[in-house]
Each structure stands twice: as structure tokens, then as C-alpha cells.
Coordinates of C-alpha atoms and ligand atoms in Angstrom, one line a residue:
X1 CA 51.1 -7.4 -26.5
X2 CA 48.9 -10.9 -27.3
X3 CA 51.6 -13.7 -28.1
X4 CA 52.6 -13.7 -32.2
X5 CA 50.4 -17.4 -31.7
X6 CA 47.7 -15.5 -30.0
X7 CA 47.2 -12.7 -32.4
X8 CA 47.6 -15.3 -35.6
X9 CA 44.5 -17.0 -34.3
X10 CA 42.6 -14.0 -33.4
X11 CA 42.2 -13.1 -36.7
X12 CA 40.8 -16.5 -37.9
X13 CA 39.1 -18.2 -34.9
X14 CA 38.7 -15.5 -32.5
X15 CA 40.4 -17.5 -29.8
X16 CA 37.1 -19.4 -28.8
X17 CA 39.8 -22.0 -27.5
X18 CA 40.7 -19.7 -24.7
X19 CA 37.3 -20.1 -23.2
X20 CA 36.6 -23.8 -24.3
X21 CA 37.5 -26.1 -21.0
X22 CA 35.9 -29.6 -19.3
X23 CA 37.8 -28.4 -15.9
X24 CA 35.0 -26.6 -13.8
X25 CA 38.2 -24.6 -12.5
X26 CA 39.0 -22.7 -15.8
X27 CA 38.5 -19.2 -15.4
X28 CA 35.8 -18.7 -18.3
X29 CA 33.7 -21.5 -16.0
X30 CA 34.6 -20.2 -12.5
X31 CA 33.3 -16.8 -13.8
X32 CA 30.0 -17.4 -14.8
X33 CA 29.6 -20.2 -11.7
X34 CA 30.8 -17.6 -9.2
X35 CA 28.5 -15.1 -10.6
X36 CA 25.9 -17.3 -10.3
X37 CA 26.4 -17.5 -6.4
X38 CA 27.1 -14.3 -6.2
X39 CA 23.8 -13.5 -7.2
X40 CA 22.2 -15.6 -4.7
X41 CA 23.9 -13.4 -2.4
X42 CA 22.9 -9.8 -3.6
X43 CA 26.4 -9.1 -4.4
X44 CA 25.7 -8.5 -8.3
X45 CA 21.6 -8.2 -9.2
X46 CA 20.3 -6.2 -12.0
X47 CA 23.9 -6.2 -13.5
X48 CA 25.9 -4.7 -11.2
X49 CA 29.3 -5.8 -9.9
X50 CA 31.3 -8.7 -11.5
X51 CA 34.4 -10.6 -11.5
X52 CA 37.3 -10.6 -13.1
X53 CA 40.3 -13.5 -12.9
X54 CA 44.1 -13.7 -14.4
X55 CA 44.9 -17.2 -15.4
X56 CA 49.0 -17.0 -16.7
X57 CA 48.9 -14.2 -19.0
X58 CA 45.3 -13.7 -19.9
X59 CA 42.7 -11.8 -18.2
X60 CA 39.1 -13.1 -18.6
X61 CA 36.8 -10.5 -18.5
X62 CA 32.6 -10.7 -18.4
X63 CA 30.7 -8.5 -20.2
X64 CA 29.0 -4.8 -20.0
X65 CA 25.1 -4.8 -18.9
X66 CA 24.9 -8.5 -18.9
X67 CA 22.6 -10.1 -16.3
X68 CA 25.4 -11.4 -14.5
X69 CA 24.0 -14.8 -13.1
X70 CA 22.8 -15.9 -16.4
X71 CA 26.3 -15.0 -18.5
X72 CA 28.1 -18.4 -20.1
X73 CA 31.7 -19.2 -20.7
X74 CA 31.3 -18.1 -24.7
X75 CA 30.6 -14.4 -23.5
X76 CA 33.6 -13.6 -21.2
X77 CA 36.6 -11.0 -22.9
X78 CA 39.9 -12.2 -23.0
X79 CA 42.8 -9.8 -23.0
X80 CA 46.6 -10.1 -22.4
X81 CA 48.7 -9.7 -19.6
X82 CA 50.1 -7.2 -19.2
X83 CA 48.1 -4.9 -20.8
X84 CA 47.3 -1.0 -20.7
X85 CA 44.8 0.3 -18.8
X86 CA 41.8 1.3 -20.9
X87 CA 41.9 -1.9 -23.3
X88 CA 38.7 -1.2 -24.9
X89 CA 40.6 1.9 -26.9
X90 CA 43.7 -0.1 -27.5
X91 CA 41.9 -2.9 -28.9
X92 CA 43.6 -5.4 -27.2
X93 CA 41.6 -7.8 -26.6
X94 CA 42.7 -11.4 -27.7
X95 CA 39.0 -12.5 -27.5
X96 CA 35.9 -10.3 -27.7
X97 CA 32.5 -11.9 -28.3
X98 CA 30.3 -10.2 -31.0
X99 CA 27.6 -8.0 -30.0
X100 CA 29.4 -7.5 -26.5
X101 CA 31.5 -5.0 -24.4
X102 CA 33.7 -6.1 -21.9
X103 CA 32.6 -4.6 -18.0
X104 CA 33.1 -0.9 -17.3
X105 CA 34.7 -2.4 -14.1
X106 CA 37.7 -3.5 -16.6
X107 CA 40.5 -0.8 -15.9
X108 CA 39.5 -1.3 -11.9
X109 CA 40.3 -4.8 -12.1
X110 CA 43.2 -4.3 -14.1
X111 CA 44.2 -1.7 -11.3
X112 CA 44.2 -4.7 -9.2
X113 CA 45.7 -6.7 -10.9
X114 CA 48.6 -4.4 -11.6
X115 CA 48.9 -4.5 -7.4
X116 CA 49.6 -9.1 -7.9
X117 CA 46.0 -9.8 -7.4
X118 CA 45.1 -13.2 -9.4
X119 CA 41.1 -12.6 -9.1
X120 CA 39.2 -9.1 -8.0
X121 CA 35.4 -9.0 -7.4
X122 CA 33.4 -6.1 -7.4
X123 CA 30.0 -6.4 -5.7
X124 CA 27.2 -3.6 -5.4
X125 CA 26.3 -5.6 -1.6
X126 CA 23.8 -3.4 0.4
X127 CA 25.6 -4.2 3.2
X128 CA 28.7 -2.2 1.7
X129 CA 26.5 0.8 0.6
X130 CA 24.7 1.0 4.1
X131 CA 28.6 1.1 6.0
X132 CA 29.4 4.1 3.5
X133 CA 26.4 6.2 4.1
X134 CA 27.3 5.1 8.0
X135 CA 30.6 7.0 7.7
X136 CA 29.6 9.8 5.3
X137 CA 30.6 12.0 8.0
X138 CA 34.0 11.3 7.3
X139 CA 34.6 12.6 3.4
X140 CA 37.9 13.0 1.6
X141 CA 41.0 10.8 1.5
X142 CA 40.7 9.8 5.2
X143 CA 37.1 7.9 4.6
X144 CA 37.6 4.7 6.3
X145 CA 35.4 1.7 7.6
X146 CA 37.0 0.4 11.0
X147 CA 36.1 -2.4 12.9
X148 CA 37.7 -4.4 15.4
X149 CA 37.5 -7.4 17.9
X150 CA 34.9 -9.5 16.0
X151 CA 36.4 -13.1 15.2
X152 CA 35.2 -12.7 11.4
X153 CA 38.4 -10.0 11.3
X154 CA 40.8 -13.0 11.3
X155 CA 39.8 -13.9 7.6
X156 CA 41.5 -10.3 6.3
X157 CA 44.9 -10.5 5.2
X158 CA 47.3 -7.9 7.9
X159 CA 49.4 -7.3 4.2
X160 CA 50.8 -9.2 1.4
X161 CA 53.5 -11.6 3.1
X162 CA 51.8 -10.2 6.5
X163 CA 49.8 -13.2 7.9
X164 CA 46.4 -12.3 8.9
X165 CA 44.6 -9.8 11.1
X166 CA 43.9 -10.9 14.8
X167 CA 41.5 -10.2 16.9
X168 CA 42.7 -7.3 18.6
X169 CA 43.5 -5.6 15.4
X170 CA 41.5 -3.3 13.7
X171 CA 40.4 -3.4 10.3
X172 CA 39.9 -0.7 8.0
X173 CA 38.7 0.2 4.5
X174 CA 39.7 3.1 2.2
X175 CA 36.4 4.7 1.2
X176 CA 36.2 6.7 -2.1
X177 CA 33.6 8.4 -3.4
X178 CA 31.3 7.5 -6.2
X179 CA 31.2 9.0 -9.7
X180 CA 29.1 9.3 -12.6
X181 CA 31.0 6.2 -15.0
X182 CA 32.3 3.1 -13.1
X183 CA 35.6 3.3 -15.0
X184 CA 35.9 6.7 -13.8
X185 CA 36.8 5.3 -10.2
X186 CA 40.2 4.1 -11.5
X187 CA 41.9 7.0 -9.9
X188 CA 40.2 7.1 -7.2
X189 CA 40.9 3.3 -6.6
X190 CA 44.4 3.8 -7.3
X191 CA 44.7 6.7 -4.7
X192 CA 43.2 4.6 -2.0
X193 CA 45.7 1.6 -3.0
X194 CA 48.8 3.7 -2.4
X195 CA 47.4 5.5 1.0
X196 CA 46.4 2.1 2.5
X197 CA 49.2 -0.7 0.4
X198 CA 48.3 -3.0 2.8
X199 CA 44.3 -2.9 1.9
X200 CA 42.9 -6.4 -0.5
X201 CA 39.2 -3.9 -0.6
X202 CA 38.3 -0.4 -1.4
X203 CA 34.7 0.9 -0.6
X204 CA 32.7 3.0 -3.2
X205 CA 30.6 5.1 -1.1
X206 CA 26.8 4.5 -2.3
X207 CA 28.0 2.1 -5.1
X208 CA 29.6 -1.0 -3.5
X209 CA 33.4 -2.6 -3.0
X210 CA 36.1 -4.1 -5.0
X211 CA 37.9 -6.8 -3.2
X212 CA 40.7 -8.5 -4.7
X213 CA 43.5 -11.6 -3.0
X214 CA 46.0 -13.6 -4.4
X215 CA 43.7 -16.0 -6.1
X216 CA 40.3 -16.7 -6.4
X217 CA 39.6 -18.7 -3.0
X218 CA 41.4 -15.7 -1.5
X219 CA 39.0 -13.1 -3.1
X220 CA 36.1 -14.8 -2.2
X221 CA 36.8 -15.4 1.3
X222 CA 37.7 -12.0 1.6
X223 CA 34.9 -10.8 0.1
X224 CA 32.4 -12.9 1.9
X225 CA 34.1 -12.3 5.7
X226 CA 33.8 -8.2 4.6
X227 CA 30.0 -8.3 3.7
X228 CA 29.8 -10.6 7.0
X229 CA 31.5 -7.8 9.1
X230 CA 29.5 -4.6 7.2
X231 CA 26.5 -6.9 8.1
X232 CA 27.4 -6.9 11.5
X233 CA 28.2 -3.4 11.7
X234 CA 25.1 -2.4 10.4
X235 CA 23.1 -4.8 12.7
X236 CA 25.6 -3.2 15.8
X237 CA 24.6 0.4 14.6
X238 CA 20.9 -0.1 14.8
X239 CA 20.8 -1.7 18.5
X240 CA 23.0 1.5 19.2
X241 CA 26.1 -1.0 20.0
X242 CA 29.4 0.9 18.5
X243 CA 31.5 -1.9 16.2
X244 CA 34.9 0.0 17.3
X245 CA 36.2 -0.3 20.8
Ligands
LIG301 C1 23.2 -1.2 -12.5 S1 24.8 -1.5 -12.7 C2 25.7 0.0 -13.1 C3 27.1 -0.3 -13.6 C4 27.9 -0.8 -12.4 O1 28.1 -0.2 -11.4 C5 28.5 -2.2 -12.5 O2 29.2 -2.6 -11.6 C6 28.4 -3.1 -13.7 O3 29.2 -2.7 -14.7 P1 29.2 -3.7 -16.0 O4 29.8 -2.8 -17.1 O5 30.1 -4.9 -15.7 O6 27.9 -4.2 -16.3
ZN302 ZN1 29.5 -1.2 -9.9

């Protein structure tokens, strides 16, 4: 439920002063900036993927069908936390800009951040579609991207409170499979979460990945040493080296 000061302004100001900040680290800037890089990167062109942060006890949330490189502080959701699952219905938001509907990725991030993560970022990276279609051998609840002894492994967390993967370790990512609605996944996600509760990243088989950490450095430098290693593994397959020892 939105704070009794929350919901008082809401109906007058529509909490504009939730995304209103100078500090470039407030989560309605570090939204539309990180998108912006993301971009750059192929993680989120022609709308797809996003990123989602909790900042206290508020969610920020971009929006639906945006182009995500070009979205500003004034367009991103704002909902509290805690809050149920499918927020849209529940009209819960504490901000929602007119004209505007918050990300279909919304009750996957919430998923996330149901599981302590402080920012999750979802990104439709070729590199994480080409890994799935890799393994699309392996179907069902099993699907998994391994890899192991490649350096880049040390940047994955082992588990929360777990230290870090080394280098002999082997890494792997749940793989579910795509379906028709991105909000749809949620189960799917959730599935994967509780087979694998050590995971920060589930692959979407021909879709992409959602990758979550503690906070947002921790997100992103998950997210970014992932795509690094599907890179790799891609580059491994087509010299005919295998990426699992
Ligand atoms: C061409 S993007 C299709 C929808 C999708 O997969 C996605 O990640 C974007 O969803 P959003 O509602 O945030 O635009
Ligand atoms: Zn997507």
C-alpha cells in the first residue's frame, strides 16, 4: 500500500516529486542514462528490454513500447514497495505518467525483486538469443547455459552471501522458454528462480535474459560479464572450440 503522504499527493500532484532529482544517481536519472548505454550496446534496440530499480520503498518503472534510449526521467512509473504482482490491475501505482503504460517486463522485475534484488535488467542481447538456440537441444526445466574456466566467470556471484565464482567453477543459466506476452514469463521466471536459488540471470530462449544483483553496479556488471561470456561462447562454437571442459 503507497504511504497515507504518498497517496494524499497522488491525487493532486501525481508525485512528479518522486522523479524530480539534481543527483545523476536517482533512479528516475540512472534509468533513462543506463538505457541510453544500454542501447549503444544492443542490449535494448527497437524497444525491447529495460530496467527496472528499487530505491527504499518505491519501484521506478520505464514505460511500455517506448524507444528505450530516448525515454526521460518525467516518463518512468513509480509504484510501492511492496506491492502485488500484476500492479497495472491493482492500480497501484504512486506515479503513472499520462498517455503511458508501465513495461510488460513489470511483474518479472517485481519477481526479482521479491528474491532482494535492488535493480534487474532485462536485455534482448543477440548474444543471449544465439547461446539459447545453441542449447535448444536441451528443452524443459533442465535447459541450462554452462560455461567454465574463462577468467570473465569471476564477475558472477557463487550465491547471495557466497563470494564469487572462480575459475574452476562452472557457471550456469536456467533457460526458459519463450511465450507469446512478456509478462507471461513470470512463472516461468519464478520456476527457474526456485530450481537454481543461487542464479542473479535467467535466459529466455529466442527472447533474451533478465539479470538482476544487489544494486545497480552489481546488475550491470553482471549483466555485462554474461553477454561477454555468451559472446565468447558463441565465438568458441564457431571455431569448433567447446566452452565446457
Ligand atoms: C520489440 S520488444 C517486445 C516486448 C519485449 O520483449 C520487451 O522486452 C519490451 O517490453 P516493454 O513493455 O518494456 O516495451
Ligand atoms: Zn523482452
Amino acid at each position: 500500500m503507497a504511504s497515507t503522504e504518498d497517496q494524499v499527493v497522488a491525487t493532486t500532484t501525481n508525485n512528479d516529486h518522486l522523479v524530480q532529482s539534481d543527483d545523476p544517481e536517482h533512479p528516475a536519472n540512472l534509468i533513462p542514462e543506463l538505457c541510453r548505454k544500454f542501447y549503444n550496446w544492443g542490449w535494448v534496440t527497437g524497444t525491447g528490454g529495460g530496467t527496472s530499480i528499487r530505491h527504499g520503498d518505491h519501484i521506478f518503472i520505464a514505460p511500455s513500447g517506448v524507444q528505450k534510449e530516448l525515454m526521460k526521467s518525467e516518463n518512468i512509473f513509480v509504484l510501492q514497495w511492496p506491492t502485488k504482482k500484476y500492479p497495472a490491475e491493482e492500480r497501484n501505482y504512486i506515479r503513472r505518467p499520462l498517455k503511458l503504460n508501465p513495461s510488460a517486463c513489470t511483474p518479472l522485475f517485481l519477481t526479482a525483486f521479491e528474491n532482494g534484488a535492488g535493480c534487474c535488467i532485462h536485455t534482448h542481447s543477440q548474444w543471449a538469443v544465439l547461446v539459447t538456440l545453441l542449447v535448444e537441444r536441451e528443452k524443459g526445466p533442465d535447459a541450462c547455459f554452462e560455461i567454465s574456466t574463462i577468467e570473465q566467470i569471476k564477475g558472477i556471484p557463487r550465491g547471495k552471501g557466497k563470494g564469487m565464482l572462480g575459475y574452476y567453477d562452472t557457471l550456469s543459466i536456467p533457460i526458459i522458454e519463450n511465450t507469446a506476452f512478456e509478462e507471461d514469463l513470470t512463472s516461468g521466471l519464478e520456476a527457474a528462480m526456485k530450481k537454481y536459488p543461487d542464479t542473479y540471470a535467467v535466459l529466455v530462449r529466442r527472447h533474451g535474459i533478465y539479470v538482476w544483483g544487489d544494486n545497480v553496479a552489481k546488475a550491470k556488471t553482471q549483466c555485462e560479464s554474461l553477454d561477454y561470456l555468451f559472446q565468447l561462447a558463441v565465438e568458441m562454437h564457431k571455431l569448433g572450440l567447446p566452452w565446457v571442459k
